[in-house]
Every structure is written in C-alpha cells, then in structure tokens.
Coordinates of C-alpha atoms in Angstrom, one line a residue:
X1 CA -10.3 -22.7 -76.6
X2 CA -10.1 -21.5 -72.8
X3 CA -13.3 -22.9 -72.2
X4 CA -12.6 -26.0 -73.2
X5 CA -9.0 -26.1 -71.5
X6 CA -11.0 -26.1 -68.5
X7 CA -13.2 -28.4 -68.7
X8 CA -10.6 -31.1 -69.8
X9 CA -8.8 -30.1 -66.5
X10 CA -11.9 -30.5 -64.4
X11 CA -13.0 -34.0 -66.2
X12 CA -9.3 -35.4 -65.6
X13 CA -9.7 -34.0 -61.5
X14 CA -13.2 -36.2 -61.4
X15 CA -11.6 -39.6 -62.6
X16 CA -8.3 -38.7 -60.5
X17 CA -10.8 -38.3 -57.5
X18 CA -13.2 -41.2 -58.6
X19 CA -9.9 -43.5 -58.1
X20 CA -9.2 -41.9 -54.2
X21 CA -10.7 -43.6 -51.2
X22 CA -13.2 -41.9 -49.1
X23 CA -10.7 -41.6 -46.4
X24 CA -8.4 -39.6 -49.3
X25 CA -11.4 -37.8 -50.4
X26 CA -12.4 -36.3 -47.0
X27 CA -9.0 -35.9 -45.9
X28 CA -8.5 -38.7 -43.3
X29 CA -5.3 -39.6 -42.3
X30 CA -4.3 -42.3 -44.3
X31 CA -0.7 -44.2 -44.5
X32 CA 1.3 -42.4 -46.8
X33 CA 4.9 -43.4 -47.5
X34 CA 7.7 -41.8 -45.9
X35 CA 10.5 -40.7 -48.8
X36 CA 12.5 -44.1 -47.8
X37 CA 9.5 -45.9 -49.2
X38 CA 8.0 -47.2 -45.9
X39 CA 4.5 -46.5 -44.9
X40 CA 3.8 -43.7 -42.0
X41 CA 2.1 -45.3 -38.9
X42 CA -1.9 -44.9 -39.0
X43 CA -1.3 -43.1 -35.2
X44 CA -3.9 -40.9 -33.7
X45 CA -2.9 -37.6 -32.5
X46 CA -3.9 -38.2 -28.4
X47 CA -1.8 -41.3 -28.3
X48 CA 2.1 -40.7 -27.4
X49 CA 4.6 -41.4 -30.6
X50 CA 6.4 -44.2 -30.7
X51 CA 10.0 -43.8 -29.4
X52 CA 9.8 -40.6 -27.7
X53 CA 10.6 -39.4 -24.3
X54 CA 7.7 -38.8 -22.0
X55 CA 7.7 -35.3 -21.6
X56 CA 8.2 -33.5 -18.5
X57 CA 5.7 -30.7 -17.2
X58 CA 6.7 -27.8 -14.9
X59 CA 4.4 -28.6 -11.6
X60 CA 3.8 -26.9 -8.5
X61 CA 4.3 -29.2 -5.6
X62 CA 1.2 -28.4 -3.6
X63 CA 0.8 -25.2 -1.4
X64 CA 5.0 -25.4 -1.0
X65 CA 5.4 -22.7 -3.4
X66 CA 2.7 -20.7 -2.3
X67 CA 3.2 -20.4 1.3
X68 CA 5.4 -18.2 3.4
X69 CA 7.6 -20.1 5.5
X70 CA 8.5 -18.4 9.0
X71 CA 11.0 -19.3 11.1
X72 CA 11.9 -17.4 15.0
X73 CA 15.8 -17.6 15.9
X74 CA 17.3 -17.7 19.3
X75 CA 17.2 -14.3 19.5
X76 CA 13.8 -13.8 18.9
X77 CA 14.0 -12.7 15.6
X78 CA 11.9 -13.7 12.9
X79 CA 12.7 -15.0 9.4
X80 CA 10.0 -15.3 7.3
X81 CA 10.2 -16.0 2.8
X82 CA 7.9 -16.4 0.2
X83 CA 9.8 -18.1 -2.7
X84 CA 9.2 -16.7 -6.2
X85 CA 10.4 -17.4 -10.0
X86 CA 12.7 -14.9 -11.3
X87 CA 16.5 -14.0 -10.9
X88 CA 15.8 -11.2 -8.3
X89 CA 14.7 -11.4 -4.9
X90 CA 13.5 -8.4 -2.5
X91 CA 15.1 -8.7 0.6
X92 CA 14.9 -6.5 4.1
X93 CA 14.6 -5.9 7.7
X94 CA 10.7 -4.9 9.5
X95 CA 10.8 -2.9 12.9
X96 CA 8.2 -2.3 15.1
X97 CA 9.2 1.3 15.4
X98 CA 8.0 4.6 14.0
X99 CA 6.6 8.0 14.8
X100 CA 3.6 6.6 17.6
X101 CA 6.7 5.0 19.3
X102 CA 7.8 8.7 20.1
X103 CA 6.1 9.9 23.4
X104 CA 8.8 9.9 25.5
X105 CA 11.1 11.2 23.2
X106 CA 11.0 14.7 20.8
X107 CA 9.7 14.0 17.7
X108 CA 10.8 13.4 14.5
X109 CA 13.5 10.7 15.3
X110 CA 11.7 8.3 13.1
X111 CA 11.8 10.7 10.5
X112 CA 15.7 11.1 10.8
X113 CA 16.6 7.5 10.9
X114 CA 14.6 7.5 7.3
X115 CA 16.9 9.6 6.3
X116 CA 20.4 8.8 8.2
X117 CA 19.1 4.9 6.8
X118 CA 22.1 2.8 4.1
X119 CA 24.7 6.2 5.1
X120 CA 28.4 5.0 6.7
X121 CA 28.4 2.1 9.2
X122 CA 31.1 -0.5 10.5
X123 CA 32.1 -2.3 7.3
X124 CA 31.1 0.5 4.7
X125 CA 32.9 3.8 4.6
X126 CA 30.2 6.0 3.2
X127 CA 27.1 5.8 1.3
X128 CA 28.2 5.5 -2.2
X129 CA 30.4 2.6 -1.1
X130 CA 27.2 0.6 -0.1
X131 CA 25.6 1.7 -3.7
X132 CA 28.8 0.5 -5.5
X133 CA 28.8 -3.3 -3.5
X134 CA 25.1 -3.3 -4.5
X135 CA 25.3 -2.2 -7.9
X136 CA 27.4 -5.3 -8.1
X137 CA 25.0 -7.4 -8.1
X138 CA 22.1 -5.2 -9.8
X139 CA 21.2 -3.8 -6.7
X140 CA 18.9 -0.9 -4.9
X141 CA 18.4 0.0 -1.1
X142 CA 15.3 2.2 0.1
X143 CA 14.5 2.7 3.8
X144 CA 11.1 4.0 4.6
X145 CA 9.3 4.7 7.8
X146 CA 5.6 4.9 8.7
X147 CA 3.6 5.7 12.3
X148 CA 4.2 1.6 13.2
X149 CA 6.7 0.3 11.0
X150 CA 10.6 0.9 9.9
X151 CA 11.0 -0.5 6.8
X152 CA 14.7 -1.2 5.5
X153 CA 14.7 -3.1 1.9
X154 CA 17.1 -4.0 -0.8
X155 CA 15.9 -5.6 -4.0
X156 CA 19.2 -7.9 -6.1
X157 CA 20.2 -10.5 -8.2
X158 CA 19.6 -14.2 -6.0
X159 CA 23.4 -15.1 -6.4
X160 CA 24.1 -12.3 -3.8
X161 CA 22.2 -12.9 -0.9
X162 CA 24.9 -13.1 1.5
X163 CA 26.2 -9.7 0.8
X164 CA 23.0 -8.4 1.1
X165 CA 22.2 -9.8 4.0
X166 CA 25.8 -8.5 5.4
X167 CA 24.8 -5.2 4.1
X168 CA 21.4 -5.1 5.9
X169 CA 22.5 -6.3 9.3
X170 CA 25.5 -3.1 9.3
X171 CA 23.2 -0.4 8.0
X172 CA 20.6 -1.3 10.8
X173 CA 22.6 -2.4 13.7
X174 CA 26.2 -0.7 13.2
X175 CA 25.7 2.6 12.0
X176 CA 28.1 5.6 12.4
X177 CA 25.7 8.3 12.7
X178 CA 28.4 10.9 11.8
X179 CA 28.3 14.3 12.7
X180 CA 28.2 15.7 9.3
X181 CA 25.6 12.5 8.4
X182 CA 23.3 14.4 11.5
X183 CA 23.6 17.7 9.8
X184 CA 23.3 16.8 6.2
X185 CA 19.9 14.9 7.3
X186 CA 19.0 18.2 9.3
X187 CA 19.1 19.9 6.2
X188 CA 17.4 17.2 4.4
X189 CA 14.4 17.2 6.5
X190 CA 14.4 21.0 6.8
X191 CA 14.1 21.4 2.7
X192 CA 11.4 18.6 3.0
X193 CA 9.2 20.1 5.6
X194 CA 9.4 23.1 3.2
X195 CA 8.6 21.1 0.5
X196 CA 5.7 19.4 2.7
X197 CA 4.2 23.5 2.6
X198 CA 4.5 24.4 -1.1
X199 CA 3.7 21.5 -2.8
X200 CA 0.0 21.5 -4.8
X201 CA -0.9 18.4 -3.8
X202 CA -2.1 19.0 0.1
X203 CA -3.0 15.3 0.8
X204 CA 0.6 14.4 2.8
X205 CA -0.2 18.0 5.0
X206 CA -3.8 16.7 5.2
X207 CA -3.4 13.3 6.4
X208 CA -0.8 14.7 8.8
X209 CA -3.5 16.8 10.3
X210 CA -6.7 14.3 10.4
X211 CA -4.4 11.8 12.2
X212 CA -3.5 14.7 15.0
X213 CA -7.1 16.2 15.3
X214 CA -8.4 11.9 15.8
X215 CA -5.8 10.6 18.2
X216 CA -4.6 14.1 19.8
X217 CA -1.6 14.0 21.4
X218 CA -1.0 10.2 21.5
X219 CA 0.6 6.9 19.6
X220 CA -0.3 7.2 15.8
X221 CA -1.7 11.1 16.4
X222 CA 1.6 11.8 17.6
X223 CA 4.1 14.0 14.4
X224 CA 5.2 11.8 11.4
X225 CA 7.2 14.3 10.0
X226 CA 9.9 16.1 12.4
X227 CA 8.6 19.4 13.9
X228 CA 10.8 22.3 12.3
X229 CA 11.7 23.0 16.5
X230 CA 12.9 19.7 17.1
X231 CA 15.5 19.8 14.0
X232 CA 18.4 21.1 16.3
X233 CA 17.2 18.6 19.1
X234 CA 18.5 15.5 17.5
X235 CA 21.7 14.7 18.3
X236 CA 23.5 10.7 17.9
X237 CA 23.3 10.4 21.9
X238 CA 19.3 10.4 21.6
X239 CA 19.3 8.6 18.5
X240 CA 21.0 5.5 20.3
X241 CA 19.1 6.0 23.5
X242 CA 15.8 5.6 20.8
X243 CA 17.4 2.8 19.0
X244 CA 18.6 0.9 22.4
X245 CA 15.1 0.4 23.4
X246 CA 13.2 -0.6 19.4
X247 CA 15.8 -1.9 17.6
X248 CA 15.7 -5.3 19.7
X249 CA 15.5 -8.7 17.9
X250 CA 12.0 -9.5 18.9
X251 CA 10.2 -6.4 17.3
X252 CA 12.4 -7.0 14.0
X253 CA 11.4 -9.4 10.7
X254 CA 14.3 -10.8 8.7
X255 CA 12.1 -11.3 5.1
X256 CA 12.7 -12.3 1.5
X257 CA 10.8 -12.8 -1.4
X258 CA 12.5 -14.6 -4.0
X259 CA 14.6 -16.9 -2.7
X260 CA 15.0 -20.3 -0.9
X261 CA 13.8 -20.3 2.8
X262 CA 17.0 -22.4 4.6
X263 CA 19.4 -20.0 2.4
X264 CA 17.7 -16.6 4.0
X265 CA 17.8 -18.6 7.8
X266 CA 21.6 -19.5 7.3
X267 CA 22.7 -15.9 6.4
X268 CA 20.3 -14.9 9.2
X269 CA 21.9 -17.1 11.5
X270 CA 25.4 -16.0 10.2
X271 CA 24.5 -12.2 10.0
X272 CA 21.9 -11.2 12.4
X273 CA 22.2 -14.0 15.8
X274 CA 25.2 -13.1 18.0
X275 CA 25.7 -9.4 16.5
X276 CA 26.2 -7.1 18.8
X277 CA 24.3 -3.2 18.2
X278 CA 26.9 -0.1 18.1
X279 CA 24.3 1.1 20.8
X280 CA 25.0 -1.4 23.4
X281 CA 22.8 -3.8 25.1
X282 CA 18.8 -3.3 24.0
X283 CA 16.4 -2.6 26.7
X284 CA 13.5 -3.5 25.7
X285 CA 11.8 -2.5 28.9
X286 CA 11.7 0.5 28.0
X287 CA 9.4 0.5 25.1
X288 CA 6.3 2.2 25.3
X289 CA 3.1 0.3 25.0
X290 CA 0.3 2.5 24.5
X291 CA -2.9 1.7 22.8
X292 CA -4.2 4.4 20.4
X293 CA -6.8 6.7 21.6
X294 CA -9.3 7.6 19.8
X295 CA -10.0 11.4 21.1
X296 CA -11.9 13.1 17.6
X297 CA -11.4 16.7 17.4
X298 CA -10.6 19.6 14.8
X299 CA -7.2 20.8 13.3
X300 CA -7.6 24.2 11.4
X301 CA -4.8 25.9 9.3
X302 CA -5.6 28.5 7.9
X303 CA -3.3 29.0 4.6
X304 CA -3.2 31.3 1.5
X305 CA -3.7 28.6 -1.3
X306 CA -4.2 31.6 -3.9
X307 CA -0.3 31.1 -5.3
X308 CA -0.3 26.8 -4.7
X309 CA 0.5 26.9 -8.4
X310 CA 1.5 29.6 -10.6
X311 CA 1.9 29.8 -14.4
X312 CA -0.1 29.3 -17.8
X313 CA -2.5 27.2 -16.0
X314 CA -2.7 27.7 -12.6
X315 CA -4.6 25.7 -9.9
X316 CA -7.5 27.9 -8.8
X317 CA -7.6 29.1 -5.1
X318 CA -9.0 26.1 -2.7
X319 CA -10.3 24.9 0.5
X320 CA -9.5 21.4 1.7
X321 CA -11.6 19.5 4.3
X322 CA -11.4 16.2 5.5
X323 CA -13.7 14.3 7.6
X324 CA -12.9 10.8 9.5
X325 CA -14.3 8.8 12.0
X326 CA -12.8 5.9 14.0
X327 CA -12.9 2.6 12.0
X328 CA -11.2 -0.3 13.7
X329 CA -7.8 -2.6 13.8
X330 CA -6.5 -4.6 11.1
X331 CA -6.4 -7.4 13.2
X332 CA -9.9 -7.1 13.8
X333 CA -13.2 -9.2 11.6
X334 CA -14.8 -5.6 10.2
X335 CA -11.8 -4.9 8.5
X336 CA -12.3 -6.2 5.7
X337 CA -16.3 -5.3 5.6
X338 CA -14.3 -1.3 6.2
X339 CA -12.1 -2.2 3.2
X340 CA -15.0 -2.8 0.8
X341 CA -17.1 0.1 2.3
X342 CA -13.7 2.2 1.3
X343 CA -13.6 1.1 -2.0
X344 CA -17.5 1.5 -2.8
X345 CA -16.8 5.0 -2.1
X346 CA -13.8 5.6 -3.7
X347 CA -13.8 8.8 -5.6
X348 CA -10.7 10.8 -6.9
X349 CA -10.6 14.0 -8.4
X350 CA -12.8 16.0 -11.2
X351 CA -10.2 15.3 -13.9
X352 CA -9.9 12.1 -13.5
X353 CA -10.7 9.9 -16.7
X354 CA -11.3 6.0 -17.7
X355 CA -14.3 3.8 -17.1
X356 CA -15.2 1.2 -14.4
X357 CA -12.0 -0.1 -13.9
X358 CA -11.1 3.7 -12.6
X359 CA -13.7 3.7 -9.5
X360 CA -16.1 5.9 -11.9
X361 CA -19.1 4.6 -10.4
X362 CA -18.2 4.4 -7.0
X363 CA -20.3 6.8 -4.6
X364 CA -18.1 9.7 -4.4
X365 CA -17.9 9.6 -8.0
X366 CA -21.9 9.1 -8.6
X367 CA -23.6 11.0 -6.1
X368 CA -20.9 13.8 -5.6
X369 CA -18.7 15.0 -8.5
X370 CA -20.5 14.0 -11.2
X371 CA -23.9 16.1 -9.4
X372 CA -21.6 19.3 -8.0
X373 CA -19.2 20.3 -10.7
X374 CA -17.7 22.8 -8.7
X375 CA -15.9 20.0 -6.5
X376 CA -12.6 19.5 -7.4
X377 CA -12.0 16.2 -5.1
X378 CA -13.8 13.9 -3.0
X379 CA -12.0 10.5 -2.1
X380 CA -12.5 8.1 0.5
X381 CA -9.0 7.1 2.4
X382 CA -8.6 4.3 5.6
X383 CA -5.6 4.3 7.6
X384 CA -5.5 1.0 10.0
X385 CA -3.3 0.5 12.7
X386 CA -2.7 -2.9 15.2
X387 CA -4.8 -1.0 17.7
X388 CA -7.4 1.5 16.2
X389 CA -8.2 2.9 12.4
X390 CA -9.4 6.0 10.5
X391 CA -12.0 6.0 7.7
X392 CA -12.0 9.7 5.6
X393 CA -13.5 11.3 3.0
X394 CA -10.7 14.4 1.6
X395 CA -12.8 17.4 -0.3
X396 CA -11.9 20.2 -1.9
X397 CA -13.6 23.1 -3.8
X398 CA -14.1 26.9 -3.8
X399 CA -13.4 28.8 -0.7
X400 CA -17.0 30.3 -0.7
X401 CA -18.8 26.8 -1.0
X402 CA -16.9 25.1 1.7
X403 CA -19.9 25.0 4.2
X404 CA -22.4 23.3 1.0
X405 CA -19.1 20.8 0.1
X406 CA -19.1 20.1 4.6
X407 CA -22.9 18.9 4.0
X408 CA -22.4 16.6 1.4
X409 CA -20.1 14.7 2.7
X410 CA -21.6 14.4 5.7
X411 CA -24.6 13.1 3.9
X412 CA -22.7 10.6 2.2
X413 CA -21.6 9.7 5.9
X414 CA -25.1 9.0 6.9
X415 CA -26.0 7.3 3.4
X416 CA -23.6 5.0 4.2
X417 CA -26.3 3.5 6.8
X418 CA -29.0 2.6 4.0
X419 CA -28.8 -0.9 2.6
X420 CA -25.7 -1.2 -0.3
X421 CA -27.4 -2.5 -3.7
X422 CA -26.3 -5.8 -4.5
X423 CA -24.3 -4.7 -8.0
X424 CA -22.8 -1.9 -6.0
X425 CA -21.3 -4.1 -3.5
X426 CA -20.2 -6.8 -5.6
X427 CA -18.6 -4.1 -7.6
X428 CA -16.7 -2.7 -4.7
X429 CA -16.3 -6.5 -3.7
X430 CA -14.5 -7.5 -7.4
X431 CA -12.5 -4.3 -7.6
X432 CA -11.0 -4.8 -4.2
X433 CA -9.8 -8.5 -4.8
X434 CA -8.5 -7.0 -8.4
X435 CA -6.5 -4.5 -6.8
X436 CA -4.9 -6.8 -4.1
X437 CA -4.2 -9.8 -6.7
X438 CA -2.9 -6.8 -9.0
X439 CA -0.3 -5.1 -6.5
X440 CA 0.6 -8.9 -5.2
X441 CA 2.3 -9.3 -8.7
X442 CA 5.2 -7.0 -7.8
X443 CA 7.9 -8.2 -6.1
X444 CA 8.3 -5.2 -3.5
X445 CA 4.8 -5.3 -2.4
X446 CA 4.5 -9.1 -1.6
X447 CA 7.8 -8.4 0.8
X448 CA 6.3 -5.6 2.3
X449 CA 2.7 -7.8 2.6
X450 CA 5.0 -10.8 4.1
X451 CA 6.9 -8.4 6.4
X452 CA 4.1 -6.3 8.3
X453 CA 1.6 -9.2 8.6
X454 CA 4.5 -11.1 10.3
X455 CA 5.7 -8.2 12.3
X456 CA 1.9 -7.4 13.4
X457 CA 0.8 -11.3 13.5
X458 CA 3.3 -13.9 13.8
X459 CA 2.1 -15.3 10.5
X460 CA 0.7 -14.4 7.5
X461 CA -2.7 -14.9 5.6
X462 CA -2.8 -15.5 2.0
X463 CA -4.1 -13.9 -1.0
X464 CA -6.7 -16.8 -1.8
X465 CA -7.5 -16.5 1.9
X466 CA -8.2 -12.8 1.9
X467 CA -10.4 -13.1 -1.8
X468 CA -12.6 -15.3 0.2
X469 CA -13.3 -13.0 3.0
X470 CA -14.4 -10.5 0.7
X471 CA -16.1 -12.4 -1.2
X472 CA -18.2 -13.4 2.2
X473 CA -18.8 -9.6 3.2
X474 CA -22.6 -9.1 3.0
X475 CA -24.4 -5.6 3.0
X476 CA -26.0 -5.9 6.4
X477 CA -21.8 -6.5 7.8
X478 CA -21.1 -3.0 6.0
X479 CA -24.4 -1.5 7.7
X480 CA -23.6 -2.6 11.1
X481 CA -19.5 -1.5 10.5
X482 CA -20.8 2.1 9.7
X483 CA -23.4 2.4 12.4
X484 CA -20.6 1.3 14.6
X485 CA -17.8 4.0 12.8
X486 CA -21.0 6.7 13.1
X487 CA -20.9 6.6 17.2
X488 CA -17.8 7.7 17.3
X489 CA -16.9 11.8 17.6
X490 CA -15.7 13.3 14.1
X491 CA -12.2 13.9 13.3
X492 CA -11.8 17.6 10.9
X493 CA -9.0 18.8 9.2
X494 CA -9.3 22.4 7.6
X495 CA -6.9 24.0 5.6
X496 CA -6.9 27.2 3.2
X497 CA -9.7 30.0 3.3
X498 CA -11.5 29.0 6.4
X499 CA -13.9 32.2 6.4
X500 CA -17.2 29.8 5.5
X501 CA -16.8 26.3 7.6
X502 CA -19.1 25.2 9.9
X503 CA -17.9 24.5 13.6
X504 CA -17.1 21.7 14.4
X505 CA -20.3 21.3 16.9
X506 CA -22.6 21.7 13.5
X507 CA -20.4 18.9 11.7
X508 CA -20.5 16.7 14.8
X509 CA -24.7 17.4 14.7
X510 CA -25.0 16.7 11.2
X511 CA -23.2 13.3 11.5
X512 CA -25.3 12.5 14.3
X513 CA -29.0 14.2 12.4
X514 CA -31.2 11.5 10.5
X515 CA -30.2 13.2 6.9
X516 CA -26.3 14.6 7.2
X517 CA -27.6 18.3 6.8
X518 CA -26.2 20.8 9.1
X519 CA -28.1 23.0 11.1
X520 CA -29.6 26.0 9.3
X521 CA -28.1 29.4 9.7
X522 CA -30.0 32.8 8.7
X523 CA -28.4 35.8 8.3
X524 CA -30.0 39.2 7.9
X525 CA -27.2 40.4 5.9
X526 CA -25.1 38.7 3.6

C-alpha cells in the first residue's frame, strides 16, 4: 500500500514537471508574480534595481588619510598629526632631552623629571586634580624618558582636545616642582634603583652597563638611571637651570594621532606660541652638542645571583654576558640592513614556546639554544641613536660554563660574515615588516613613531615606505654591514660569578680570529 503511495506521488511530480519550462526546471529566474498580482521584473543581479538610491561607499581620498601632516610655528615648534578612525586620539609633547644631554650637569635629572612629570603646576593644584580633569574625558597621562628623547603623552576622547592640550602645555612648561614633589620623587627613584638590583630579570642592569662600557663616559654612555649619590644633589634650582637650556620650542614636537590636523595647530597656537616657561627665558646656547663616541671597553659587576629568586621554584644561580659592537645611526642607509641582521638572529630564552611566528628559527635559536641546553638565554638587542648605534647579543648560563657560552657567541659574531641563505633572510625580511605593520596598529605606538622621526628628521617616512626598504636589503648589504660592525672594538658587560670569563683582550682576539674561538688556555691543575 506504501509502495504504491509512492509511486502515485512520484508519477504526479513527473507530469507537474513535464508542464514547467526549462527555465522553471533548472531554476532560472523566471517572472513570477508579486502577491498584488503583477509580474516581478526579469532583472539580473549586477544591474542596479530600479528606483533605488545609488549607494554611497566609504573611500579614502588618496594618500590624505595616510600621511602625517607637519606644520613649524613661529616659535619653532613643530606640530605634526596623523589622522585615524576611532573616538580617541593619543596626544603629547617630544623633547630632545634625556640622560646623554647630562654632561655638564649630575646625573639623573632626566630620570627625576620622569618622575616629578603630570605632578602640581600653574593651573592644577596637585596630581590627582590632573587625573580627575582627564578622567573626564576618558583620559590617561604617562611621561617617559629615554637617553635622547622626553616623552610626555596623554591618550582621550577627540571632543577634549583643547583641555588636553591645556593640560600638556602646564605640566611641561609651568611646573611647581614642590619641595615635598622633590622628595617624594627622591624616594621614588631611591626604591627603584633598589628595585633595578633585586629584580630577576637583569636585562634593564645589563643594558645599563653595555651602553657605559661602549660610549664610556660620554652622550648616550652617560647614567640613565640617577646614580644613588646624586639623589640628594637634585634640588628645583638645577632642575630649571637643566630645563632653561632643553625645554626650548625648537627641540620640542606638538603630535597627535587621531585627530584633525588644523584643530591640533589652533590649540597649539592658542596653548603652546606666546607661553612663557616658569623657568624664564630658554637659552638654548647652552645645550650641549656632542656626538656619541664610540670608545668599546668592559663593565664587570660582580654580584651574588644565588638568591635572584627564592621559593618553590627558584631560578638557578647565573652569569650574564653581553657582547656589542658599534652598529650605526638611524638616520643612516645600513640601518635597516642592521635591523634585519637583528631579527635573523633573534633568540629569547630556553623556555620560550610557539613556532615561526616566535623567532624559533632564527640563529640564536638554531645554532645556540637548541645545540647547548645548558643556555638559559641568548637574544640579539640594537639600540640606535641620531649619531651612533649598538648591536648585542645578552647570554646567560651556569657560572662554571661562562668562558664556553663567551665562545659561542663570539662565533656567531664572526658567522655573521658568511653569506645569509636566501629563506633565512627573507624570513628575517617578512618577520620584520610583520612586526612593524603589527605595532603600527596601536594608537600609542604610531604617536610615538610620528613624534621621534619628527623630532630626529623634520619629517616622517611611512610604513609602505619602510616595507620597501626591507624588502630591497640583499645578503651581500648585511655582509658588508657586519664586516663594517666587526672593525670596531667590543663592548662587555659582566655580571654575577665572574670566577671563569675570559679577558676582555681574549674576547676582543676571538672577534677579530677567522673562527670566533678564543685563545686556548692550559692549565696543569684544575
């Protein structure tokens, strides 16, 4: 009975479909009628629809919204802005000031204005009275320093510009400098240079060290942090004396990201042209103009590291080294071969985990932690300046094995000469543009990008244009940048159990020997 239910069904489908055109059989449109009882247009799909509005597609007129607009006032002070969708803008003052700018003053005075930095000034009675106007309009303030650059930055909603702008101007150009604002930053530099000591991670200490052994005694070799005998020394009178001579218009950068370039000119204009410094009248004459010199030499500290960090798993005892020689400016050609020959060595520590994306087959990774499990780090670091740079690789392992760890870096040094395979350097090549086109999506890194290349430049070179110069770095420009980096005399910094490194004479042979090995020692008794 089923059966033949069926089959009814099936013969009645057939004669239904017999009756359908080909067009109704295949599923073509067809005009069917609308539930009024007209017939639907026979329209194609790619042709517009009869009585509706064009529609309108967001466009990007040109470069406009791509490039950063710069403007110099009056003063000499620079405005430059990099427009950006979204509700917030980053917004913040550049000063060609920082710790190299210290030679004729005690150091450290850099270090303090980090910290005195968004405290009481003219208009504001106190700290938390700058937080509350910001919090207004969903904001935060940051001031950070670096061996060139003071960097003062508040990030907002775009509706309150003008106050922030307001804001800016007082913190950097009126403030009190309180006596009790002095010594609460005393104390607040004291705890840090503590901190600076005790913490695990030696890499701050480290880099601190490398830059004094490389450029000894001068410009970016000169103390970042404040020397713990120079805390008493700082007083307002020799803050303002510092300030009178770097916190001039024509060493500062007005820049925005975010916002509309004639709105961040106007408050500029209203904010930042005729205002006259709680310090007086700059003198600009008096800033000092050295260029970095390279000298090379050894720092040694020689440190307990047994106790770094106690508890149910504590770090074991170890030795750091680190190793640099002189690389060159960032305003110069080979930095950008130096950049890619830094990130084809890359490394990072034992522990770290992921896969190509992570720098896992850069050299440091290959040829040195993944052959000598003992090592706990090797990383490659550069540090560029407007006048010199600073290419390192940071080890650590065992105290005992510190002289075979010195060796293989310092063959790694020399294999930099050889001729870079052609997946290895367009490795390091695509992982470098990934990581610049990566931290150029956040907000607070293009500001900073906008702000240094203006302070250092006058302008400001694009993300596209930057891709194509690494794409154009061949492996006979990163020979020729480390035969270049290998004339120069070896920077060391030491610091832990020193008992088994090399001197620095046998490091500074082994860089210069065909194969990186250091000379051989024998001992009739170990």
């Amino acid at each position: 009975m089923v059966h033949g239910q069926i089959e009814s069904n099936m013969a009645a489908h057939m004669s239904r479909l017999r009756g359908w055109s080909r067009a109704q059989r295949y599923g073509i449109a067809v005009c069917r009628p609308y539930s009024s009882g007209s017939a639907y247009p026979n329209v194609s799909l790619s042709t517009p629809l009869p009585g509706i509005p064009k529609p309108v597609f967001a466009s990007v007129d040109g470069h406009e919204k791509h490039e950063t607009k710069i403007t110099t006032l009056e003063n000499g002070l620079k405005v430059a802005s990099q427009n950006k969708f979204g509700q917030f803008c980053t917004v913040g003052i550049l000063v060609n000031s920082g710790s190299r700018h210290e030679a004729k003053y005690p150091s450290g005075i850099a270090h303090f204005l980090e910290k005195l930095s968004f405290s009481s000034t003219a208009q504001f009675g106190s700290k938390d009275e700058i937080l509350l106007t910001l919090e207004k309009h969903g904001g935060i303030c940051d001031c950070q320093t670096s061996r060139d650059t003071t960097m003062y930055a508040v990030s907002a909603e775009v509706k309150g510009l003008e106050t922030v702008v307001n804001l800016l101007s007082d913190a950097v150009l009126q403030p009190r400098l309180l006596d009790e604002e002095i010594e609460m930053t005393r104390m607040a530099v004291r705890f840090e240079l503590e901190d600076l000591n005790m913490r695990p991670d030696p890499e701050p200490l480290l880099t601190e060290m490398i830059h004094a052994a490389a450029y000894r005694g001068n410009t970016v070799g000169l103390p970042r942090f404040c020397p713990a005998n120079n805390v008493e020394k700082i007083d307002k009178r020799l803050l303002h004396k510092y300030l009178q001579s770097y916190y001039c218009p024509e060493r500062m950068v007005l820049a925005g990201v975010g916002i509309e370039h004639e709105q961040l000119v106007q408050c500029a204009r209203k904010y930042l042209l005729n205002v006259k410094p709680v310090w007086g009248v700059s003198t600009p004459a008096n800033v000092d103009l050295s260029v970095a010199q390279y000298t090379g030499g050894i720092v040694k500290m020689e440190k307990d590291m047994s106790d770094v960090s106690l508890g149910p798993t504590p770090i074991p005892e170890l030795t750091h080294i680190m190793i640099g020689l002189e690389s060159c400016s960032f305003l110069e050609d080979d930095f950008i071969p130096f950049a890619v020959l830094n990130m084809m060595m890359g490394g990072g520590g034992s522990f770290s985990a992921g896969g190509p994306g992570k720098g896992m087959f850069t050299r440091l990774y290959l040829n040195v932690l993944n052959r000598h499990h003992w090592m706990y780090n090797a990383t490659s670091y550069h540090h560029s300046y407007e006048d010199s740079g600073l290419l390192c690789i940071h080890a650590s392992a065992d105290p005992r094995q510190v002289r075979e760890m010195v060796e293989i870096i310092t063959r790694e040094f020399i294999q930099m000469t050889g001729t870079a395979g052609e997946m290895e350097l367009e490795r390091a090549k695509t992982q470098l543009k990934s990581m610049l086109m990566m931290n150029l999506e956040s907000r607070p890194v293009i500001f900073e990008d906008v702000g240094r290349q203006v302070l250092a430049t006058g302008k400001r070179k694009l993300p596209h244009e930057l891709c194509e110069l690494i794409s154009n770095v061949t492996a006979s420009d990163i020979k020729r940048v480390t035969a270049k980096m290998l004339r120069s005399k070896p920077a060391v910094a030491a610091l832990g159990d020193l008992t088994e490194l090399p001197s620095y004479e046998d490091i500074q042979a082994a860089l210069s020997s065909k194969d990186g090995r250091l000379p051989r020692i024998y001992r009739l008794f170990r």
